[in-house]
Amino acid sequence: MFYGQIDGFTFEPGYEYELRVQETEVENPPVDASSLTVTLVELVSKTAVSPTTEARPESSGLLGTSWVLESFGPSDNPTAVLPNTEITLTFDDAQINGNAGCNSYFADATFGEDGSLEFGMMGSTLMACLDNDVMQQESDYWSALAQVSSYSLAGNQLTLFFPNGTLEFVAATMTESSHEEEAEVVDWETAVSILNSGEVAQIFQTHSLDVTLTLADGRIIQTVEPAIDDIFTAVQACGEPCVKIIMATE
């Protein structure tokens, strides 16, 4: 293309041109100059074209996806997520949200060129979990997430990079089978009996009094509590067998 060196022609961005030009040989041209001059003879056509729009980085594979954390920390010595806990991450337009094992969280997400990625100030719910290890894991996860600078996406694996290591995620669809087991519905008294046995790993309460108990072996129990927060009263009364239960509510 000679757009910058064609005599009689001025190039305007946003157009595609078809030109007829005349080339003339230059006698004794300078060493650093062309031996030809190019002159416009005819402007055959000038067609407006749509500007090239690069795909938004978040639309290249992360927008609308959900992930479950498998491990995080130094690449050569990662820490696996604690048993019976789940840390999730969802990309929703220019934001992320998820659950860090105890509290829900959200933040702005800024995508840059070449896989760069940064998260803004994190917001979260303020529920305290009974298990200190779960709370520490949540704190460590948020600390790593706040330092993320880039990502790598390969199939069902997502890696977020931060200065001291990586966060390794697997696509949420790969873990759905663990949530698809049909729940067993029991009355309140039976649910409390199961609770006191020490088999319960997680509890989720809704505003409609529905309570879901996830057992350590993966079984799911559903019940209805007589009054709001009765499940939390039952956990406190349970004592030692229920100390490590992860509890959440809407």
PDB file of C-alpha atoms in Angstrom:
ATOM      1  CA  MET A   1       0.000   0.000   0.000  1.00  0.00           C
ATOM      2  CA  PHE A   2       1.187   3.528  -0.895  1.00  0.00           C
ATOM      3  CA  TYR A   3      -1.396   5.577   1.046  1.00  0.00           C
ATOM      4  CA  GLY A   4       1.237   7.731   2.680  1.00  0.00           C
ATOM      5  CA  GLN A   5       3.365   8.156  -0.454  1.00  0.00           C
ATOM      6  CA  ILE A   6       0.956   8.650  -3.339  1.00  0.00           C
ATOM      7  CA  ASP A   7       1.084  12.119  -4.827  1.00  0.00           C
ATOM      8  CA  GLY A   8      -2.383  13.632  -5.129  1.00  0.00           C
ATOM      9  CA  PHE A   9      -4.003  11.183  -2.694  1.00  0.00           C
ATOM     10  CA  THR A  10      -5.086  11.782   0.893  1.00  0.00           C
ATOM     11  CA  PHE A  11      -5.976   8.759   2.961  1.00  0.00           C
ATOM     12  CA  GLU A  12      -8.988   8.939   5.324  1.00  0.00           C
ATOM     13  CA  PRO A  13      -9.453   6.233   7.972  1.00  0.00           C
ATOM     14  CA  GLY A  14     -12.695   4.269   7.755  1.00  0.00           C
ATOM     15  CA  TYR A  15     -12.666   3.770   3.999  1.00  0.00           C
ATOM     16  CA  GLU A  16     -11.444   1.131   1.607  1.00  0.00           C
ATOM     17  CA  TYR A  17      -9.995   2.476  -1.650  1.00  0.00           C
ATOM     18  CA  GLU A  18      -9.444   1.232  -5.178  1.00  0.00           C
ATOM     19  CA  LEU A  19      -6.928   3.409  -7.019  1.00  0.00           C
ATOM     20  CA  ARG A  20      -5.209   3.703 -10.388  1.00  0.00           C
ATOM     21  CA  VAL A  21      -1.703   5.077 -10.020  1.00  0.00           C
ATOM     22  CA  GLN A  22       1.294   5.865 -12.187  1.00  0.00           C
ATOM     23  CA  GLU A  23       4.813   4.931 -11.184  1.00  0.00           C
ATOM     24  CA  THR A  24       7.712   7.097 -12.421  1.00  0.00           C
ATOM     25  CA  GLU A  25      11.351   6.206 -11.996  1.00  0.00           C
ATOM     26  CA  VAL A  26      13.410   8.825 -10.189  1.00  0.00           C
ATOM     27  CA  GLU A  27      16.837   9.663 -11.585  1.00  0.00           C
ATOM     28  CA  ASN A  28      19.634   9.546  -9.038  1.00  0.00           C
ATOM     29  CA  PRO A  29      17.417   9.180  -5.944  1.00  0.00           C
ATOM     30  CA  PRO A  30      18.946   9.682  -2.474  1.00  0.00           C
ATOM     31  CA  VAL A  31      20.296   6.529  -0.865  1.00  0.00           C
ATOM     32  CA  ASP A  32      17.525   6.450   1.753  1.00  0.00           C
ATOM     33  CA  ALA A  33      14.678   7.242  -0.688  1.00  0.00           C
ATOM     34  CA  SER A  34      12.577   5.224  -3.109  1.00  0.00           C
ATOM     35  CA  SER A  35      13.613   5.003  -6.749  1.00  0.00           C
ATOM     36  CA  LEU A  36       9.948   5.482  -7.752  1.00  0.00           C
ATOM     37  CA  THR A  37       7.335   8.193  -7.329  1.00  0.00           C
ATOM     38  CA  VAL A  38       3.689   7.141  -7.254  1.00  0.00           C
ATOM     39  CA  THR A  39       1.046   9.544  -8.541  1.00  0.00           C
ATOM     40  CA  LEU A  40      -2.725   9.193  -8.350  1.00  0.00           C
ATOM     41  CA  VAL A  41      -4.358   8.817 -11.766  1.00  0.00           C
ATOM     42  CA  GLU A  42      -7.905   7.928 -10.760  1.00  0.00           C
ATOM     43  CA  LEU A  43      -9.861   7.253  -7.583  1.00  0.00           C
ATOM     44  CA  VAL A  44     -11.877   4.251  -8.774  1.00  0.00           C
ATOM     45  CA  SER A  45     -13.861   3.684  -5.578  1.00  0.00           C
ATOM     46  CA  LYS A  46     -14.081   4.794  -1.949  1.00  0.00           C
ATOM     47  CA  THR A  47     -16.172   2.520   0.300  1.00  0.00           C
ATOM     48  CA  ALA A  48     -16.944   3.106   3.970  1.00  0.00           C
ATOM     49  CA  VAL A  49     -16.090   0.127   6.146  1.00  0.00           C
ATOM     50  CA  SER A  50     -17.074  -0.702   9.724  1.00  0.00           C
ATOM     51  CA  PRO A  51     -14.223  -0.198  12.149  1.00  0.00           C
ATOM     52  CA  THR A  52     -12.637  -3.376  13.374  1.00  0.00           C
ATOM     53  CA  THR A  53     -13.838  -4.118  16.872  1.00  0.00           C
ATOM     54  CA  GLU A  54     -11.761  -6.429  18.968  1.00  0.00           C
ATOM     55  CA  ALA A  55     -13.694  -8.862  21.104  1.00  0.00           C
ATOM     56  CA  ARG A  56     -14.079  -7.707  24.694  1.00  0.00           C
ATOM     57  CA  PRO A  57     -11.700  -9.795  26.758  1.00  0.00           C
ATOM     58  CA  GLU A  58     -14.470 -11.028  29.029  1.00  0.00           C
ATOM     59  CA  SER A  59     -16.418 -12.357  26.053  1.00  0.00           C
ATOM     60  CA  SER A  60     -13.518 -14.538  24.950  1.00  0.00           C
ATOM     61  CA  GLY A  61     -14.402 -17.314  27.374  1.00  0.00           C
ATOM     62  CA  LEU A  62     -15.141 -16.063  30.890  1.00  0.00           C
ATOM     63  CA  LEU A  63     -18.344 -14.031  30.584  1.00  0.00           C
ATOM     64  CA  GLY A  64     -21.223 -15.964  32.144  1.00  0.00           C
ATOM     65  CA  THR A  65     -19.063 -18.828  33.407  1.00  0.00           C
ATOM     66  CA  SER A  66     -18.942 -20.286  36.920  1.00  0.00           C
ATOM     67  CA  TRP A  67     -16.020 -22.006  38.617  1.00  0.00           C
ATOM     68  CA  VAL A  68     -15.191 -24.000  41.732  1.00  0.00           C
ATOM     69  CA  LEU A  69     -11.825 -23.581  43.452  1.00  0.00           C
ATOM     70  CA  GLU A  70      -9.701 -26.727  43.721  1.00  0.00           C
ATOM     71  CA  SER A  71      -6.488 -25.330  45.218  1.00  0.00           C
ATOM     72  CA  PHE A  72      -4.497 -22.142  45.672  1.00  0.00           C
ATOM     73  CA  GLY A  73      -1.120 -20.916  46.833  1.00  0.00           C
ATOM     74  CA  PRO A  74       2.433 -21.443  45.555  1.00  0.00           C
ATOM     75  CA  SER A  75       2.440 -23.383  42.278  1.00  0.00           C
ATOM     76  CA  ASP A  76       4.935 -25.902  43.651  1.00  0.00           C
ATOM     77  CA  ASN A  77       3.051 -26.398  46.916  1.00  0.00           C
ATOM     78  CA  PRO A  78      -0.650 -25.569  46.487  1.00  0.00           C
ATOM     79  CA  THR A  79      -3.198 -25.884  49.287  1.00  0.00           C
ATOM     80  CA  ALA A  80      -6.312 -27.926  48.522  1.00  0.00           C
ATOM     81  CA  VAL A  81      -9.694 -26.546  49.517  1.00  0.00           C
ATOM     82  CA  LEU A  82     -10.834 -27.893  52.890  1.00  0.00           C
ATOM     83  CA  PRO A  83     -13.086 -30.981  52.798  1.00  0.00           C
ATOM     84  CA  ASN A  84     -16.824 -30.269  52.817  1.00  0.00           C
ATOM     85  CA  THR A  85     -16.293 -26.658  51.745  1.00  0.00           C
ATOM     86  CA  GLU A  86     -16.858 -25.082  48.356  1.00  0.00           C
ATOM     87  CA  ILE A  87     -15.478 -21.797  47.047  1.00  0.00           C
ATOM     88  CA  THR A  88     -17.141 -20.496  43.892  1.00  0.00           C
ATOM     89  CA  LEU A  89     -16.443 -17.764  41.343  1.00  0.00           C
ATOM     90  CA  THR A  90     -18.828 -16.465  38.672  1.00  0.00           C
ATOM     91  CA  PHE A  91     -18.038 -13.910  35.957  1.00  0.00           C
ATOM     92  CA  ASP A  92     -21.071 -11.712  35.295  1.00  0.00           C
ATOM     93  CA  ASP A  93     -20.370  -8.945  32.768  1.00  0.00           C
ATOM     94  CA  ALA A  94     -17.878  -6.578  34.435  1.00  0.00           C
ATOM     95  CA  GLN A  95     -18.237  -8.134  37.867  1.00  0.00           C
ATOM     96  CA  ILE A  96     -17.508 -11.316  39.754  1.00  0.00           C
ATOM     97  CA  ASN A  97     -19.448 -12.912  42.568  1.00  0.00           C
ATOM     98  CA  GLY A  98     -19.405 -16.157  44.481  1.00  0.00           C
ATOM     99  CA  ASN A  99     -19.175 -17.817  47.855  1.00  0.00           C
ATOM    100  CA  ALA A 100     -15.885 -18.083  49.738  1.00  0.00           C
ATOM    101  CA  GLY A 101     -16.937 -21.045  51.873  1.00  0.00           C
ATOM    102  CA  CYS A 102     -18.788 -19.007  54.449  1.00  0.00           C
ATOM    103  CA  ASN A 103     -19.658 -15.583  53.081  1.00  0.00           C
ATOM    104  CA  SER A 104     -20.844 -14.443  49.673  1.00  0.00           C
ATOM    105  CA  TYR A 105     -18.687 -11.848  47.897  1.00  0.00           C
ATOM    106  CA  PHE A 106     -18.598  -9.602  44.839  1.00  0.00           C
ATOM    107  CA  ALA A 107     -16.208  -7.210  43.088  1.00  0.00           C
ATOM    108  CA  ASP A 108     -15.655  -5.350  39.834  1.00  0.00           C
ATOM    109  CA  ALA A 109     -13.545  -7.118  37.213  1.00  0.00           C
ATOM    110  CA  THR A 110     -11.272  -5.279  34.775  1.00  0.00           C
ATOM    111  CA  PHE A 111      -9.972  -7.196  31.769  1.00  0.00           C
ATOM    112  CA  GLY A 112      -6.986  -5.954  29.801  1.00  0.00           C
ATOM    113  CA  GLU A 113      -4.917  -7.084  26.874  1.00  0.00           C
ATOM    114  CA  ASP A 114      -3.090 -10.430  26.736  1.00  0.00           C
ATOM    115  CA  GLY A 115      -4.995 -12.058  29.565  1.00  0.00           C
ATOM    116  CA  SER A 116      -4.517  -9.379  32.189  1.00  0.00           C
ATOM    117  CA  LEU A 117      -7.214  -9.279  34.846  1.00  0.00           C
ATOM    118  CA  GLU A 118      -7.725  -7.258  38.017  1.00  0.00           C
ATOM    119  CA  PHE A 119     -10.470  -7.196  40.631  1.00  0.00           C
ATOM    120  CA  GLY A 120     -11.685  -4.106  42.457  1.00  0.00           C
ATOM    121  CA  MET A 121     -12.415  -3.700  46.140  1.00  0.00           C
ATOM    122  CA  MET A 122     -14.212  -6.770  47.467  1.00  0.00           C
ATOM    123  CA  GLY A 123     -17.629  -6.608  49.132  1.00  0.00           C
ATOM    124  CA  SER A 124     -19.093  -9.476  51.147  1.00  0.00           C
ATOM    125  CA  THR A 125     -21.668 -10.617  53.643  1.00  0.00           C
ATOM    126  CA  LEU A 126     -20.531 -10.618  57.271  1.00  0.00           C
ATOM    127  CA  MET A 127     -21.555 -14.017  58.592  1.00  0.00           C
ATOM    128  CA  ALA A 128     -19.211 -15.702  61.083  1.00  0.00           C
ATOM    129  CA  CYS A 129     -18.659 -19.431  60.613  1.00  0.00           C
ATOM    130  CA  LEU A 130     -18.144 -21.726  63.589  1.00  0.00           C
ATOM    131  CA  ASP A 131     -15.043 -23.339  62.083  1.00  0.00           C
ATOM    132  CA  ASN A 132     -11.959 -21.125  62.386  1.00  0.00           C
ATOM    133  CA  ASP A 133     -10.190 -23.087  59.629  1.00  0.00           C
ATOM    134  CA  VAL A 134     -12.984 -22.207  57.204  1.00  0.00           C
ATOM    135  CA  MET A 135     -12.772 -18.541  58.168  1.00  0.00           C
ATOM    136  CA  GLN A 136      -8.999 -18.570  57.670  1.00  0.00           C
ATOM    137  CA  GLN A 137      -9.355 -20.264  54.284  1.00  0.00           C
ATOM    138  CA  GLU A 138     -11.876 -17.614  53.265  1.00  0.00           C
ATOM    139  CA  SER A 139      -9.520 -14.818  54.337  1.00  0.00           C
ATOM    140  CA  ASP A 140      -6.580 -16.382  52.484  1.00  0.00           C
ATOM    141  CA  TYR A 141      -8.695 -16.826  49.348  1.00  0.00           C
ATOM    142  CA  TRP A 142      -9.816 -13.202  49.340  1.00  0.00           C
ATOM    143  CA  SER A 143      -6.248 -12.032  49.905  1.00  0.00           C
ATOM    144  CA  ALA A 144      -5.049 -14.011  46.877  1.00  0.00           C
ATOM    145  CA  LEU A 145      -8.005 -12.910  44.741  1.00  0.00           C
ATOM    146  CA  ALA A 146      -7.272  -9.245  45.468  1.00  0.00           C
ATOM    147  CA  GLN A 147      -3.760  -9.665  44.032  1.00  0.00           C
ATOM    148  CA  VAL A 148      -4.739 -11.399  40.775  1.00  0.00           C
ATOM    149  CA  SER A 149      -3.076  -9.854  37.731  1.00  0.00           C
ATOM    150  CA  SER A 150      -3.762 -12.315  34.893  1.00  0.00           C
ATOM    151  CA  TYR A 151      -5.530 -15.524  33.947  1.00  0.00           C
ATOM    152  CA  SER A 152      -5.251 -18.578  31.741  1.00  0.00           C
ATOM    153  CA  LEU A 153      -8.239 -20.505  30.402  1.00  0.00           C
ATOM    154  CA  ALA A 154      -7.792 -24.049  29.092  1.00  0.00           C
ATOM    155  CA  GLY A 155     -10.947 -26.074  28.574  1.00  0.00           C
ATOM    156  CA  ASN A 156     -12.544 -26.754  31.942  1.00  0.00           C
ATOM    157  CA  GLN A 157      -9.584 -25.344  33.865  1.00  0.00           C
ATOM    158  CA  LEU A 158      -9.165 -21.706  34.899  1.00  0.00           C
ATOM    159  CA  THR A 159      -5.948 -20.428  36.479  1.00  0.00           C
ATOM    160  CA  LEU A 160      -5.718 -17.015  38.111  1.00  0.00           C
ATOM    161  CA  PHE A 161      -2.197 -15.748  38.691  1.00  0.00           C
ATOM    162  CA  PHE A 162      -1.102 -13.605  41.629  1.00  0.00           C
ATOM    163  CA  PRO A 163       2.442 -12.669  42.733  1.00  0.00           C
ATOM    164  CA  ASN A 164       2.930 -15.556  45.146  1.00  0.00           C
ATOM    165  CA  GLY A 165       1.109 -18.317  43.295  1.00  0.00           C
ATOM    166  CA  THR A 166      -2.062 -19.347  41.507  1.00  0.00           C
ATOM    167  CA  LEU A 167      -5.717 -20.091  42.125  1.00  0.00           C
ATOM    168  CA  GLU A 168      -6.804 -23.244  40.296  1.00  0.00           C
ATOM    169  CA  PHE A 169     -10.481 -23.588  39.365  1.00  0.00           C
ATOM    170  CA  VAL A 170     -12.526 -26.245  37.595  1.00  0.00           C
ATOM    171  CA  ALA A 171     -15.707 -25.435  35.662  1.00  0.00           C
ATOM    172  CA  ALA A 172     -18.784 -25.616  37.879  1.00  0.00           C
ATOM    173  CA  THR A 173     -20.455 -27.961  35.389  1.00  0.00           C
ATOM    174  CA  MET A 174     -17.800 -30.531  36.289  1.00  0.00           C
ATOM    175  CA  THR A 175     -18.956 -30.541  39.913  1.00  0.00           C
ATOM    176  CA  GLU A 176     -22.699 -30.462  39.360  1.00  0.00           C
ATOM    177  CA  SER A 177     -23.016 -34.187  39.930  1.00  0.00           C
ATOM    178  CA  SER A 178     -22.263 -33.608  43.597  1.00  0.00           C
ATOM    179  CA  HIS A 179     -25.374 -31.415  43.823  1.00  0.00           C
ATOM    180  CA  GLU A 180     -27.729 -33.495  41.702  1.00  0.00           C
ATOM    181  CA  GLU A 181     -28.377 -36.207  44.267  1.00  0.00           C
ATOM    182  CA  GLU A 182     -32.061 -36.266  45.195  1.00  0.00           C
ATOM    183  CA  ALA A 183     -32.657 -34.829  48.656  1.00  0.00           C
ATOM    184  CA  GLU A 184     -34.309 -36.909  51.363  1.00  0.00           C
ATOM    185  CA  VAL A 185     -37.167 -35.053  53.063  1.00  0.00           C
ATOM    186  CA  VAL A 186     -37.531 -35.682  56.810  1.00  0.00           C
ATOM    187  CA  ASP A 187     -39.493 -34.141  59.680  1.00  0.00           C
ATOM    188  CA  TRP A 188     -37.905 -31.686  62.086  1.00  0.00           C
ATOM    189  CA  GLU A 189     -37.319 -34.192  64.890  1.00  0.00           C
ATOM    190  CA  THR A 190     -35.506 -36.567  62.531  1.00  0.00           C
ATOM    191  CA  ALA A 191     -33.381 -33.715  61.194  1.00  0.00           C
ATOM    192  CA  VAL A 192     -32.330 -32.741  64.732  1.00  0.00           C
ATOM    193  CA  SER A 193     -31.461 -36.373  65.464  1.00  0.00           C
ATOM    194  CA  ILE A 194     -29.249 -36.496  62.341  1.00  0.00           C
ATOM    195  CA  LEU A 195     -27.700 -33.194  63.373  1.00  0.00           C
ATOM    196  CA  ASN A 196     -26.803 -34.508  66.825  1.00  0.00           C
ATOM    197  CA  SER A 197     -25.147 -37.575  65.281  1.00  0.00           C
ATOM    198  CA  GLY A 198     -22.292 -35.409  64.023  1.00  0.00           C
ATOM    199  CA  GLU A 199     -22.813 -36.424  60.376  1.00  0.00           C
ATOM    200  CA  VAL A 200     -23.759 -32.952  59.102  1.00  0.00           C
ATOM    201  CA  ALA A 201     -21.138 -30.919  57.229  1.00  0.00           C
ATOM    202  CA  GLN A 202     -23.151 -27.948  55.933  1.00  0.00           C
ATOM    203  CA  ILE A 203     -26.464 -26.264  56.722  1.00  0.00           C
ATOM    204  CA  PHE A 204     -28.391 -23.809  54.555  1.00  0.00           C
ATOM    205  CA  GLN A 205     -31.498 -22.006  55.806  1.00  0.00           C
ATOM    206  CA  THR A 206     -33.978 -20.045  53.680  1.00  0.00           C
ATOM    207  CA  HIS A 207     -36.375 -17.298  54.752  1.00  0.00           C
ATOM    208  CA  SER A 208     -39.258 -19.693  54.108  1.00  0.00           C
ATOM    209  CA  LEU A 209     -38.070 -21.999  56.975  1.00  0.00           C
ATOM    210  CA  ASP A 210     -36.748 -24.617  54.565  1.00  0.00           C
ATOM    211  CA  VAL A 211     -33.468 -26.098  55.794  1.00  0.00           C
ATOM    212  CA  THR A 212     -30.999 -28.206  53.807  1.00  0.00           C
ATOM    213  CA  LEU A 213     -28.458 -30.401  55.585  1.00  0.00           C
ATOM    214  CA  THR A 214     -25.519 -31.722  53.582  1.00  0.00           C
ATOM    215  CA  LEU A 215     -23.940 -34.730  55.253  1.00  0.00           C
ATOM    216  CA  ALA A 216     -20.263 -35.586  55.256  1.00  0.00           C
ATOM    217  CA  ASP A 217     -20.907 -38.513  52.899  1.00  0.00           C
ATOM    218  CA  GLY A 218     -22.637 -36.238  50.350  1.00  0.00           C
ATOM    219  CA  ARG A 219     -26.234 -37.118  51.185  1.00  0.00           C
ATOM    220  CA  ILE A 220     -28.688 -34.233  51.276  1.00  0.00           C
ATOM    221  CA  ILE A 221     -31.455 -33.906  53.865  1.00  0.00           C
ATOM    222  CA  GLN A 222     -34.264 -31.367  53.686  1.00  0.00           C
ATOM    223  CA  THR A 223     -36.629 -30.342  56.462  1.00  0.00           C
ATOM    224  CA  VAL A 224     -38.769 -27.427  57.653  1.00  0.00           C
ATOM    225  CA  GLU A 225     -37.928 -25.758  60.952  1.00  0.00           C
ATOM    226  CA  PRO A 226     -40.787 -24.722  63.278  1.00  0.00           C
ATOM    227  CA  ALA A 227     -39.555 -21.111  63.471  1.00  0.00           C
ATOM    228  CA  ILE A 228     -36.841 -19.035  61.838  1.00  0.00           C
ATOM    229  CA  ASP A 229     -33.335 -19.752  63.180  1.00  0.00           C
ATOM    230  CA  ASP A 230     -34.429 -22.872  65.072  1.00  0.00           C
ATOM    231  CA  ILE A 231     -31.724 -24.728  63.166  1.00  0.00           C
ATOM    232  CA  PHE A 232     -29.064 -22.441  64.617  1.00  0.00           C
ATOM    233  CA  THR A 233     -30.456 -22.969  68.116  1.00  0.00           C
ATOM    234  CA  ALA A 234     -30.288 -26.724  67.493  1.00  0.00           C
ATOM    235  CA  VAL A 235     -26.657 -26.451  66.367  1.00  0.00           C
ATOM    236  CA  GLN A 236     -25.719 -24.569  69.528  1.00  0.00           C
ATOM    237  CA  ALA A 237     -27.471 -27.191  71.658  1.00  0.00           C
ATOM    238  CA  CYS A 238     -25.680 -29.959  69.752  1.00  0.00           C
ATOM    239  CA  GLY A 239     -22.311 -28.852  71.085  1.00  0.00           C
ATOM    240  CA  GLU A 240     -19.090 -30.646  70.144  1.00  0.00           C
ATOM    241  CA  PRO A 241     -20.471 -32.858  67.290  1.00  0.00           C
ATOM    242  CA  CYS A 242     -21.576 -29.723  65.442  1.00  0.00           C
ATOM    243  CA  VAL A 243     -18.577 -27.436  65.970  1.00  0.00           C
ATOM    244  CA  LYS A 244     -17.240 -27.784  62.401  1.00  0.00           C
ATOM    245  CA  ILE A 245     -20.567 -27.351  60.595  1.00  0.00           C
ATOM    246  CA  ILE A 246     -20.597 -24.631  57.932  1.00  0.00           C
ATOM    247  CA  MET A 247     -23.806 -22.621  58.187  1.00  0.00           C
ATOM    248  CA  ALA A 248     -25.331 -20.170  55.743  1.00  0.00           C
ATOM    249  CA  THR A 249     -28.622 -18.378  55.296  1.00  0.00           C
ATOM    250  CA  GLU A 250     -30.324 -16.290  52.635  1.00  0.00           C
TER     251      GLU A 250
END
